[in-house]
Amino acid sequence: MRRRDPTSEPLEVTQFVGDVGVRIRVMRLARGLTQKDLAERADISRLTLMAIEAGSFGSRFADVARLLWVLDDVSLQASLATAAQDPAYQDAVRGNLPRFKSRKKDLE
């Protein structure tokens, strides 16, 4: 997989990634954790945490999610809960999404 060039991303995406990194850093500091402590708790490397806090586009979503979970980010949990109120999400849950052919059948 090729790395994305941050300069080719929409400004809103770049700002969001940076804001998430800042948020993680602020929450870490507010809890009195060092980068080493948080990285160990989240089972990621300190270098990965440093990159996320710096707003790196090379970070895995799972690593960011793990950090937010370890930090007990209540607002993240609330955001996910309110996603259930989105009409498109509700339609998807009800099974109103178009069905796709199985790739296995296509390969036969």
Short mmCIF file of N, CA and C in Angstrom, two decimals:
data_model
loop_
_atom_site.label_atom_id
_atom_site.label_comp_id
_atom_site.label_asym_id
_atom_site.label_seq_id
_atom_site.Cartn_x
_atom_site.Cartn_y
_atom_site.Cartn_z
N MET A 1 0.83 -1.17 0.00
CA MET A 1 0.00 0.00 0.00
C MET A 1 0.88 1.24 0.00
N ARG A 2 0.59 2.14 -0.85
CA ARG A 2 1.35 3.36 -1.02
C ARG A 2 0.93 4.39 0.03
N ARG A 3 1.92 5.10 0.56
CA ARG A 3 1.62 6.16 1.55
C ARG A 3 0.98 7.35 0.86
N ARG A 4 0.03 7.95 1.54
CA ARG A 4 -0.63 9.13 1.01
C ARG A 4 0.21 10.37 1.30
N ASP A 5 0.20 11.25 0.34
CA ASP A 5 0.88 12.53 0.51
C ASP A 5 -0.10 13.47 1.21
N PRO A 6 0.23 13.92 2.44
CA PRO A 6 -0.71 14.79 3.16
C PRO A 6 -1.08 16.06 2.39
N THR A 7 -0.22 16.54 1.52
CA THR A 7 -0.54 17.75 0.77
C THR A 7 -1.61 17.52 -0.29
N SER A 8 -1.86 16.26 -0.62
CA SER A 8 -2.90 15.96 -1.62
C SER A 8 -4.26 15.73 -0.97
N GLU A 9 -4.30 15.75 0.34
CA GLU A 9 -5.56 15.53 1.05
C GLU A 9 -6.35 16.83 1.18
N PRO A 10 -7.68 16.73 1.25
CA PRO A 10 -8.46 17.94 1.51
C PRO A 10 -8.05 18.55 2.85
N LEU A 11 -8.11 19.85 2.94
CA LEU A 11 -7.71 20.55 4.15
C LEU A 11 -8.46 20.03 5.38
N GLU A 12 -9.74 19.74 5.23
CA GLU A 12 -10.54 19.25 6.36
C GLU A 12 -10.02 17.92 6.89
N VAL A 13 -9.57 17.06 5.99
CA VAL A 13 -9.02 15.76 6.40
C VAL A 13 -7.70 15.97 7.14
N THR A 14 -6.85 16.81 6.60
CA THR A 14 -5.57 17.11 7.24
C THR A 14 -5.79 17.69 8.63
N GLN A 15 -6.72 18.62 8.74
CA GLN A 15 -7.02 19.22 10.04
C GLN A 15 -7.58 18.20 11.01
N PHE A 16 -8.45 17.32 10.54
CA PHE A 16 -9.05 16.31 11.41
C PHE A 16 -7.97 15.37 11.96
N VAL A 17 -7.09 14.90 11.09
CA VAL A 17 -6.03 14.00 11.53
C VAL A 17 -5.14 14.69 12.57
N GLY A 18 -4.81 15.95 12.31
CA GLY A 18 -4.02 16.71 13.27
C GLY A 18 -4.74 16.92 14.58
N ASP A 19 -6.04 17.23 14.50
CA ASP A 19 -6.85 17.44 15.71
C ASP A 19 -6.93 16.18 16.57
N VAL A 20 -7.06 15.02 15.93
CA VAL A 20 -7.11 13.76 16.67
C VAL A 20 -5.78 13.54 17.40
N GLY A 21 -4.68 13.81 16.72
CA GLY A 21 -3.37 13.67 17.35
C GLY A 21 -3.21 14.58 18.55
N VAL A 22 -3.65 15.82 18.39
CA VAL A 22 -3.58 16.78 19.51
C VAL A 22 -4.47 16.32 20.66
N ARG A 23 -5.64 15.85 20.32
CA ARG A 23 -6.58 15.37 21.35
C ARG A 23 -5.97 14.23 22.15
N ILE A 24 -5.35 13.29 21.47
CA ILE A 24 -4.72 12.16 22.17
C ILE A 24 -3.61 12.67 23.08
N ARG A 25 -2.80 13.59 22.57
CA ARG A 25 -1.70 14.14 23.38
C ARG A 25 -2.24 14.85 24.62
N VAL A 26 -3.26 15.69 24.45
CA VAL A 26 -3.83 16.43 25.57
C VAL A 26 -4.43 15.46 26.60
N MET A 27 -5.16 14.46 26.13
CA MET A 27 -5.76 13.49 27.07
C MET A 27 -4.67 12.71 27.80
N ARG A 28 -3.61 12.37 27.10
CA ARG A 28 -2.49 11.65 27.74
C ARG A 28 -1.89 12.51 28.84
N LEU A 29 -1.61 13.77 28.53
CA LEU A 29 -1.00 14.67 29.51
C LEU A 29 -1.94 14.94 30.68
N ALA A 30 -3.24 15.09 30.39
CA ALA A 30 -4.22 15.34 31.44
C ALA A 30 -4.31 14.17 32.42
N ARG A 31 -3.98 12.99 31.94
CA ARG A 31 -4.01 11.79 32.79
C ARG A 31 -2.64 11.50 33.42
N GLY A 32 -1.68 12.37 33.15
CA GLY A 32 -0.36 12.22 33.74
C GLY A 32 0.43 11.05 33.20
N LEU A 33 0.16 10.69 31.94
CA LEU A 33 0.85 9.55 31.33
C LEU A 33 1.99 10.03 30.44
N THR A 34 3.07 9.28 30.45
CA THR A 34 4.15 9.53 29.49
C THR A 34 3.79 8.83 28.20
N GLN A 35 4.50 9.16 27.13
CA GLN A 35 4.28 8.45 25.87
C GLN A 35 4.57 6.96 26.05
N LYS A 36 5.60 6.66 26.80
CA LYS A 36 5.96 5.25 27.04
C LYS A 36 4.83 4.53 27.75
N ASP A 37 4.25 5.15 28.80
CA ASP A 37 3.16 4.53 29.55
C ASP A 37 1.95 4.26 28.66
N LEU A 38 1.53 5.27 27.90
CA LEU A 38 0.35 5.10 27.06
C LEU A 38 0.59 4.09 25.96
N ALA A 39 1.75 4.14 25.34
CA ALA A 39 2.07 3.18 24.28
C ALA A 39 2.03 1.75 24.81
N GLU A 40 2.57 1.53 25.99
CA GLU A 40 2.54 0.19 26.58
C GLU A 40 1.11 -0.26 26.87
N ARG A 41 0.30 0.63 27.42
CA ARG A 41 -1.09 0.28 27.73
C ARG A 41 -1.89 -0.03 26.46
N ALA A 42 -1.57 0.68 25.38
CA ALA A 42 -2.29 0.47 24.12
C ALA A 42 -1.66 -0.62 23.26
N ASP A 43 -0.54 -1.16 23.72
CA ASP A 43 0.18 -2.21 23.01
C ASP A 43 0.61 -1.75 21.60
N ILE A 44 1.15 -0.54 21.56
CA ILE A 44 1.74 -0.02 20.33
C ILE A 44 3.13 0.51 20.67
N SER A 45 3.92 0.80 19.68
CA SER A 45 5.26 1.33 19.95
C SER A 45 5.18 2.83 20.29
N ARG A 46 6.17 3.29 20.99
CA ARG A 46 6.24 4.72 21.32
C ARG A 46 6.36 5.54 20.04
N LEU A 47 7.08 5.02 19.05
CA LEU A 47 7.21 5.73 17.77
C LEU A 47 5.87 5.88 17.07
N THR A 48 5.04 4.85 17.17
CA THR A 48 3.70 4.92 16.58
C THR A 48 2.89 5.99 17.28
N LEU A 49 2.95 6.03 18.60
CA LEU A 49 2.23 7.05 19.36
C LEU A 49 2.73 8.45 18.99
N MET A 50 4.04 8.60 18.87
CA MET A 50 4.60 9.90 18.48
C MET A 50 4.06 10.34 17.12
N ALA A 51 3.99 9.40 16.19
CA ALA A 51 3.49 9.72 14.84
C ALA A 51 2.02 10.13 14.89
N ILE A 52 1.22 9.41 15.68
CA ILE A 52 -0.21 9.73 15.79
C ILE A 52 -0.38 11.11 16.41
N GLU A 53 0.35 11.38 17.48
CA GLU A 53 0.24 12.69 18.13
C GLU A 53 0.68 13.82 17.19
N ALA A 54 1.57 13.50 16.25
CA ALA A 54 2.05 14.50 15.29
C ALA A 54 1.11 14.64 14.09
N GLY A 55 0.05 13.82 14.03
CA GLY A 55 -0.90 13.91 12.93
C GLY A 55 -0.46 13.20 11.68
N SER A 56 0.29 12.11 11.84
CA SER A 56 0.80 11.36 10.70
C SER A 56 -0.31 10.66 9.93
N PHE A 57 -0.20 10.67 8.61
CA PHE A 57 -1.17 9.97 7.77
C PHE A 57 -0.83 8.49 7.63
N GLY A 58 0.31 8.07 8.14
CA GLY A 58 0.71 6.67 8.03
C GLY A 58 0.21 5.81 9.17
N SER A 59 -0.59 6.38 10.08
CA SER A 59 -1.06 5.64 11.25
C SER A 59 -2.23 4.74 10.89
N ARG A 60 -2.27 3.59 11.54
CA ARG A 60 -3.40 2.68 11.34
C ARG A 60 -4.57 3.12 12.19
N PHE A 61 -5.75 3.00 11.64
CA PHE A 61 -6.96 3.36 12.37
C PHE A 61 -7.07 2.55 13.65
N ALA A 62 -6.72 1.28 13.60
CA ALA A 62 -6.82 0.43 14.78
C ALA A 62 -5.94 0.95 15.92
N ASP A 63 -4.78 1.49 15.59
CA ASP A 63 -3.90 2.04 16.62
C ASP A 63 -4.53 3.28 17.26
N VAL A 64 -5.13 4.13 16.45
CA VAL A 64 -5.79 5.33 16.98
C VAL A 64 -6.97 4.91 17.84
N ALA A 65 -7.77 3.97 17.38
CA ALA A 65 -8.92 3.49 18.14
C ALA A 65 -8.47 2.89 19.47
N ARG A 66 -7.39 2.12 19.44
CA ARG A 66 -6.87 1.51 20.67
C ARG A 66 -6.46 2.59 21.67
N LEU A 67 -5.81 3.64 21.20
CA LEU A 67 -5.41 4.74 22.09
C LEU A 67 -6.63 5.41 22.71
N LEU A 68 -7.62 5.70 21.91
CA LEU A 68 -8.83 6.35 22.42
C LEU A 68 -9.54 5.45 23.43
N TRP A 69 -9.52 4.15 23.20
CA TRP A 69 -10.14 3.21 24.13
C TRP A 69 -9.37 3.19 25.45
N VAL A 70 -8.04 3.12 25.38
CA VAL A 70 -7.21 3.10 26.58
C VAL A 70 -7.40 4.39 27.38
N LEU A 71 -7.54 5.50 26.68
CA LEU A 71 -7.74 6.79 27.34
C LEU A 71 -9.17 6.97 27.84
N ASP A 72 -10.04 6.00 27.56
CA ASP A 72 -11.45 6.03 27.98
C ASP A 72 -12.11 7.32 27.50
N ASP A 73 -12.02 7.53 26.19
CA ASP A 73 -12.59 8.73 25.58
C ASP A 73 -14.10 8.59 25.50
N VAL A 74 -14.79 9.14 26.47
CA VAL A 74 -16.25 9.03 26.55
C VAL A 74 -16.92 9.70 25.36
N SER A 75 -16.36 10.79 24.88
CA SER A 75 -16.99 11.48 23.75
C SER A 75 -16.92 10.63 22.49
N LEU A 76 -15.86 9.83 22.34
CA LEU A 76 -15.80 8.91 21.20
C LEU A 76 -16.93 7.90 21.29
N GLN A 77 -17.13 7.36 22.47
CA GLN A 77 -18.22 6.40 22.65
C GLN A 77 -19.56 7.05 22.34
N ALA A 78 -19.74 8.30 22.74
CA ALA A 78 -20.99 9.01 22.46
C ALA A 78 -21.16 9.23 20.95
N SER A 79 -20.06 9.55 20.27
CA SER A 79 -20.12 9.75 18.81
C SER A 79 -20.56 8.48 18.11
N LEU A 80 -20.01 7.36 18.54
CA LEU A 80 -20.40 6.09 17.92
C LEU A 80 -21.86 5.76 18.22
N ALA A 81 -22.29 6.09 19.42
CA ALA A 81 -23.68 5.82 19.79
C ALA A 81 -24.64 6.68 18.96
N THR A 82 -24.28 7.94 18.73
CA THR A 82 -25.17 8.81 17.96
C THR A 82 -25.17 8.44 16.48
N ALA A 83 -24.17 7.72 16.03
CA ALA A 83 -24.18 7.26 14.64
C ALA A 83 -25.37 6.36 14.39
N ALA A 84 -25.85 5.69 15.42
CA ALA A 84 -27.01 4.82 15.28
C ALA A 84 -28.28 5.60 14.96
N GLN A 85 -28.26 6.91 15.17
CA GLN A 85 -29.42 7.75 14.88
C GLN A 85 -29.41 8.24 13.43
N ASP A 86 -28.34 8.01 12.71
CA ASP A 86 -28.22 8.44 11.31
C ASP A 86 -29.14 7.58 10.45
N PRO A 87 -30.01 8.21 9.64
CA PRO A 87 -30.94 7.44 8.80
C PRO A 87 -30.24 6.44 7.87
N ALA A 88 -29.11 6.81 7.30
CA ALA A 88 -28.40 5.89 6.42
C ALA A 88 -27.90 4.67 7.20
N TYR A 89 -27.45 4.90 8.40
CA TYR A 89 -27.00 3.79 9.26
C TYR A 89 -28.19 2.88 9.60
N GLN A 90 -29.31 3.49 9.95
CA GLN A 90 -30.50 2.71 10.29
C GLN A 90 -30.96 1.85 9.12
N ASP A 91 -30.94 2.42 7.91
CA ASP A 91 -31.29 1.64 6.72
C ASP A 91 -30.34 0.47 6.54
N ALA A 92 -29.07 0.72 6.75
CA ALA A 92 -28.07 -0.35 6.58
C ALA A 92 -28.32 -1.47 7.58
N VAL A 93 -28.62 -1.10 8.81
CA VAL A 93 -28.86 -2.10 9.85
C VAL A 93 -30.11 -2.92 9.52
N ARG A 94 -31.09 -2.26 8.95
CA ARG A 94 -32.33 -2.97 8.58
C ARG A 94 -32.14 -3.87 7.36
N GLY A 95 -30.96 -3.83 6.79
CA GLY A 95 -30.70 -4.69 5.65
C GLY A 95 -31.11 -4.10 4.33
N ASN A 96 -31.24 -2.81 4.26
CA ASN A 96 -31.68 -2.16 3.03
C ASN A 96 -30.52 -1.78 2.12
N LEU A 97 -29.36 -2.34 2.37
CA LEU A 97 -28.22 -2.08 1.49
C LEU A 97 -28.30 -3.00 0.28
N PRO A 98 -27.78 -2.56 -0.85
CA PRO A 98 -27.77 -3.45 -2.01
C PRO A 98 -26.91 -4.68 -1.72
N ARG A 99 -27.31 -5.77 -2.24
CA ARG A 99 -26.56 -7.01 -2.05
C ARG A 99 -25.49 -7.11 -3.12
N PHE A 100 -24.35 -7.62 -2.73
CA PHE A 100 -23.25 -7.79 -3.66
C PHE A 100 -23.02 -9.26 -3.90
N LYS A 101 -22.59 -9.58 -5.11
CA LYS A 101 -22.30 -10.97 -5.43
C LYS A 101 -21.08 -11.42 -4.64
N SER A 102 -21.07 -12.66 -4.30
CA SER A 102 -19.92 -13.22 -3.61
C SER A 102 -18.75 -13.29 -4.57
N ARG A 103 -17.59 -12.90 -4.12
CA ARG A 103 -16.40 -12.99 -4.98
C ARG A 103 -16.08 -14.43 -5.30
N LYS A 104 -16.42 -15.32 -4.38
CA LYS A 104 -16.14 -16.74 -4.58
C LYS A 104 -16.89 -17.23 -5.82
N LYS A 105 -18.13 -16.81 -5.96
CA LYS A 105 -18.93 -17.22 -7.13
C LYS A 105 -18.31 -16.65 -8.41
N ASP A 106 -17.79 -15.43 -8.34
CA ASP A 106 -17.18 -14.81 -9.52
C ASP A 106 -15.94 -15.55 -9.96
N LEU A 107 -15.26 -16.17 -9.03
CA LEU A 107 -14.02 -16.85 -9.35
C LEU A 107 -14.25 -18.25 -9.94
N GLU A 108 -15.45 -18.76 -9.81
CA GLU A 108 -15.73 -20.10 -10.31
C GLU A 108 -15.92 -20.13 -11.79
#
